[in-house]
Coordinates of C-alpha atoms and ligand atoms in Angstrom, one line a residue:
M36 CA -25.7 -2.4 -57.1
R37 CA -27.9 -3.1 -54.1
S38 CA -26.6 -2.9 -50.6
I39 CA -28.0 -3.6 -47.1
D40 CA -27.0 -2.7 -43.6
E41 CA -27.4 -5.2 -40.7
Q42 CA -26.1 -5.0 -37.1
G43 CA -23.6 -2.4 -38.1
Y44 CA -22.2 -4.3 -41.1
H45 CA -22.4 -3.1 -44.7
F46 CA -23.3 -5.8 -47.2
E47 CA -23.1 -5.4 -51.0
E48 CA -24.9 -7.5 -53.6
W49 CA -22.4 -10.1 -55.1
L50 CA -24.6 -12.6 -56.9
T51 CA -27.8 -11.3 -58.4
P52 CA -30.9 -13.4 -58.8
Q53 CA -29.9 -13.9 -62.4
D54 CA -26.3 -15.0 -61.5
I55 CA -27.8 -17.5 -59.0
A56 CA -30.3 -18.9 -61.5
K57 CA -27.3 -19.6 -63.9
D58 CA -25.4 -21.4 -61.1
V59 CA -28.5 -23.5 -60.2
E60 CA -29.1 -24.4 -63.8
Q61 CA -25.5 -25.6 -64.3
V62 CA -25.7 -27.7 -61.1
A63 CA -29.1 -29.1 -62.1
K64 CA -27.9 -30.0 -65.6
R65 CA -25.0 -32.0 -64.2
I66 CA -27.1 -33.8 -61.6
S67 CA -29.7 -34.6 -64.3
A68 CA -27.0 -36.2 -66.5
D69 CA -25.4 -38.1 -63.6
Y70 CA -28.6 -39.5 -62.2
K71 CA -30.6 -40.3 -65.3
T72 CA -30.9 -44.0 -64.5
K73 CA -31.1 -43.6 -60.7
E74 CA -33.6 -42.4 -58.1
P75 CA -31.7 -40.0 -55.9
L76 CA -32.7 -39.0 -52.4
F77 CA -31.9 -35.4 -51.7
V78 CA -31.0 -34.9 -48.0
I79 CA -31.5 -31.1 -47.5
V80 CA -29.6 -29.6 -44.6
L81 CA -31.8 -27.2 -42.7
N82 CA -32.1 -24.3 -42.2
G83 CA -29.9 -22.7 -44.8
A84 CA -30.2 -25.1 -47.8
F85 CA -34.0 -24.9 -48.2
V86 CA -33.9 -22.0 -50.7
F87 CA -31.2 -23.5 -52.9
A88 CA -32.8 -26.9 -52.7
A89 CA -36.2 -25.6 -53.8
D90 CA -34.7 -24.0 -56.9
L91 CA -32.4 -27.0 -57.6
I92 CA -35.0 -29.7 -57.6
R93 CA -37.3 -27.7 -59.8
S94 CA -34.5 -27.2 -62.3
L95 CA -33.8 -30.9 -62.7
D96 CA -34.9 -32.7 -65.9
A97 CA -38.6 -33.6 -65.5
D98 CA -37.8 -37.3 -66.1
I99 CA -35.5 -37.5 -63.0
R100 CA -37.4 -39.5 -60.3
C101 CA -36.2 -38.2 -57.0
E102 CA -37.3 -37.8 -53.4
E103 CA -36.5 -35.2 -50.8
T104 CA -36.0 -35.3 -47.1
F105 CA -34.6 -33.0 -44.4
I106 CA -32.1 -33.1 -41.6
R107 CA -30.9 -30.4 -39.1
V108 CA -27.6 -30.8 -37.4
S109 CA -25.3 -28.8 -35.3
S110 CA -21.6 -29.4 -35.2
Y111 CA -19.2 -28.9 -32.4
Y112 CA -15.5 -28.5 -32.7
G113 CA -14.7 -30.5 -29.6
M114 CA -11.3 -31.6 -28.4
A115 CA -11.6 -34.9 -30.3
S116 CA -10.8 -34.5 -34.0
T117 CA -13.9 -36.6 -34.9
G118 CA -16.1 -33.8 -33.5
R119 CA -19.7 -34.5 -32.6
L120 CA -22.9 -34.1 -34.5
E121 CA -26.1 -33.2 -32.8
F122 CA -29.3 -34.1 -34.6
I123 CA -31.8 -31.4 -34.1
V124 CA -34.1 -32.8 -36.8
P125 CA -33.0 -36.4 -37.4
L126 CA -33.3 -38.2 -40.7
Q127 CA -36.9 -39.4 -41.3
Q128 CA -36.2 -41.5 -44.3
V129 CA -34.4 -44.8 -44.9
V130 CA -31.2 -44.2 -46.8
E131 CA -30.0 -47.8 -47.0
N132 CA -29.2 -48.6 -50.6
R133 CA -30.2 -45.1 -51.8
D134 CA -28.1 -42.8 -53.9
V135 CA -28.0 -39.8 -51.5
I136 CA -27.3 -36.2 -52.6
I137 CA -26.7 -34.0 -49.5
V138 CA -27.7 -30.4 -50.3
E139 CA -26.0 -27.5 -48.4
D140 CA -26.0 -23.8 -48.6
I141 CA -22.3 -23.3 -48.1
I142 CA -19.3 -25.4 -47.2
D143 CA -16.7 -23.7 -45.0
S144 CA -14.5 -26.0 -42.9
G145 CA -16.4 -29.0 -44.2
L146 CA -17.0 -30.4 -40.7
T147 CA -20.7 -30.7 -41.2
I148 CA -20.4 -32.5 -44.5
H149 CA -17.6 -34.7 -43.3
Q150 CA -19.8 -36.0 -40.4
L151 CA -23.0 -36.2 -42.5
K152 CA -21.3 -38.3 -45.1
A153 CA -20.0 -40.7 -42.5
H154 CA -23.5 -40.9 -41.0
M155 CA -25.1 -41.7 -44.4
R156 CA -22.5 -44.3 -45.1
G157 CA -23.0 -45.9 -41.7
L158 CA -26.7 -46.1 -42.5
G159 CA -25.9 -48.1 -45.7
A160 CA -26.4 -45.5 -48.4
A161 CA -25.3 -46.9 -51.8
S162 CA -23.6 -43.6 -52.7
V163 CA -23.2 -40.2 -51.2
R164 CA -22.6 -37.0 -53.1
V165 CA -22.8 -33.3 -52.1
A166 CA -24.3 -30.3 -53.9
T167 CA -23.7 -26.9 -52.4
M168 CA -24.6 -23.4 -53.6
L169 CA -21.3 -21.9 -52.3
F170 CA -17.9 -23.4 -51.5
K171 CA -15.0 -21.8 -49.6
P172 CA -12.1 -24.0 -50.9
N173 CA -9.5 -22.0 -48.9
K174 CA -11.2 -22.9 -45.6
L175 CA -11.7 -26.6 -46.3
E176 CA -10.2 -28.8 -43.4
Y177 CA -11.8 -32.1 -44.3
D178 CA -10.7 -33.6 -47.6
D179 CA -13.7 -35.8 -48.0
A180 CA -16.0 -32.8 -47.7
K181 CA -15.0 -31.5 -51.1
P182 CA -18.4 -31.0 -52.9
D183 CA -19.3 -32.8 -56.1
Y184 CA -21.6 -30.0 -57.4
V185 CA -20.9 -26.3 -56.7
G186 CA -22.9 -23.3 -57.6
H187 CA -20.1 -20.8 -57.0
E188 CA -16.8 -20.7 -55.2
I189 CA -16.0 -17.9 -52.8
S190 CA -12.9 -16.9 -50.9
D191 CA -12.9 -16.4 -47.1
E192 CA -15.7 -13.8 -46.9
F193 CA -19.0 -13.7 -45.0
V194 CA -22.1 -13.8 -47.1
I195 CA -25.8 -13.5 -46.5
G196 CA -29.1 -14.1 -48.4
Y197 CA -30.5 -16.9 -50.5
G198 CA -30.8 -19.1 -47.4
L199 CA -27.6 -17.9 -45.8
D200 CA -28.2 -16.2 -42.4
F201 CA -26.6 -13.6 -40.1
D202 CA -27.7 -14.7 -36.6
G203 CA -30.8 -16.3 -38.1
F204 CA -31.9 -13.3 -40.2
M205 CA -31.5 -12.3 -43.9
R206 CA -32.2 -15.8 -45.4
N207 CA -35.0 -14.3 -47.3
L208 CA -32.9 -12.0 -49.5
D209 CA -33.2 -12.9 -53.2
A210 CA -29.5 -12.2 -53.9
I211 CA -26.2 -13.1 -52.1
Y212 CA -24.5 -10.2 -50.4
K213 CA -20.9 -9.9 -49.2
V214 CA -19.9 -8.1 -46.1
K215 CA -17.8 -5.1 -46.8
E216 CA -16.2 -4.3 -43.5
N217 CA -14.6 -6.7 -41.0
S218 CA -16.3 -10.0 -41.3
P219 CA -18.5 -10.8 -38.3
S220 CA -17.5 -14.5 -38.8
E221 CA -13.9 -13.9 -37.8
Ligands
IMP482 P1 -18.8 -26.1 -42.0 O1 -19.3 -27.2 -41.2 O2 -17.6 -25.4 -41.3 O3 -18.5 -26.4 -43.4 O4 -19.9 -24.9 -41.9 C1 -20.9 -24.8 -42.8 C2 -22.0 -23.9 -42.2 O5 -21.4 -22.7 -41.7 C3 -23.0 -23.5 -43.2 O6 -24.0 -24.4 -43.3 C4 -23.4 -22.2 -42.7 O7 -24.5 -22.4 -41.7 C5 -22.3 -21.6 -41.9 N1 -21.5 -20.6 -42.7 C6 -20.3 -20.7 -43.2 N2 -19.9 -19.6 -43.9 C7 -21.0 -18.8 -43.9 C8 -21.2 -17.5 -44.4 O8 -20.4 -16.8 -45.1 N3 -22.5 -17.0 -44.2 C9 -23.4 -17.6 -43.5 N4 -23.2 -18.8 -43.0 C10 -22.0 -19.4 -43.1
MG483 MG1 -26.0 -23.9 -42.4

């Protein structure tokens, strides 16, 4: 098993590239079946989701007609329960009447997805679903942020690689690694 040390933390390989490929294949198969007669617009959440999204769209059935666009947001847990969403890279594409699939690397509290879904609905999307590589069900605080397509579930542990970062680094790892000591996220 491979391991990696970063900023004093020890990480061990959890999902190998082969494991990830199986997860991506399973998600792509379901999306291909569900969107056969539609033209989905993938809204890829930067920065983390770009690796998963690149594999996912190439695993879809070739007859799926789809488009991709990007968004970069930052969420704040303010005092108001609604929170606030800052658009660092705003949406460049019209989502009105489109079947949107938001693509995320990982869903934790669900705040980002909760707010993004409301944003897409407000812009008149015909439907909004969510595909994520990883999902932490134990951490979910927003019911409507439950993803429709999940690569793998994970308990409350900090992971890096395959798009997931530790202070901006380690996104390039081809596998997903779990922290072995105290999680730096806590
Ligand atoms: P949420 O809005 O609380 O669901 O947060 C989701 C975001 O938190 C993800 O897009 C990641 O940027 C970050 N995140 C949550 N858990 C992890 C992790 O284990 N590793 C790296 N980033 C994480
Ligand atoms: Mg992220």
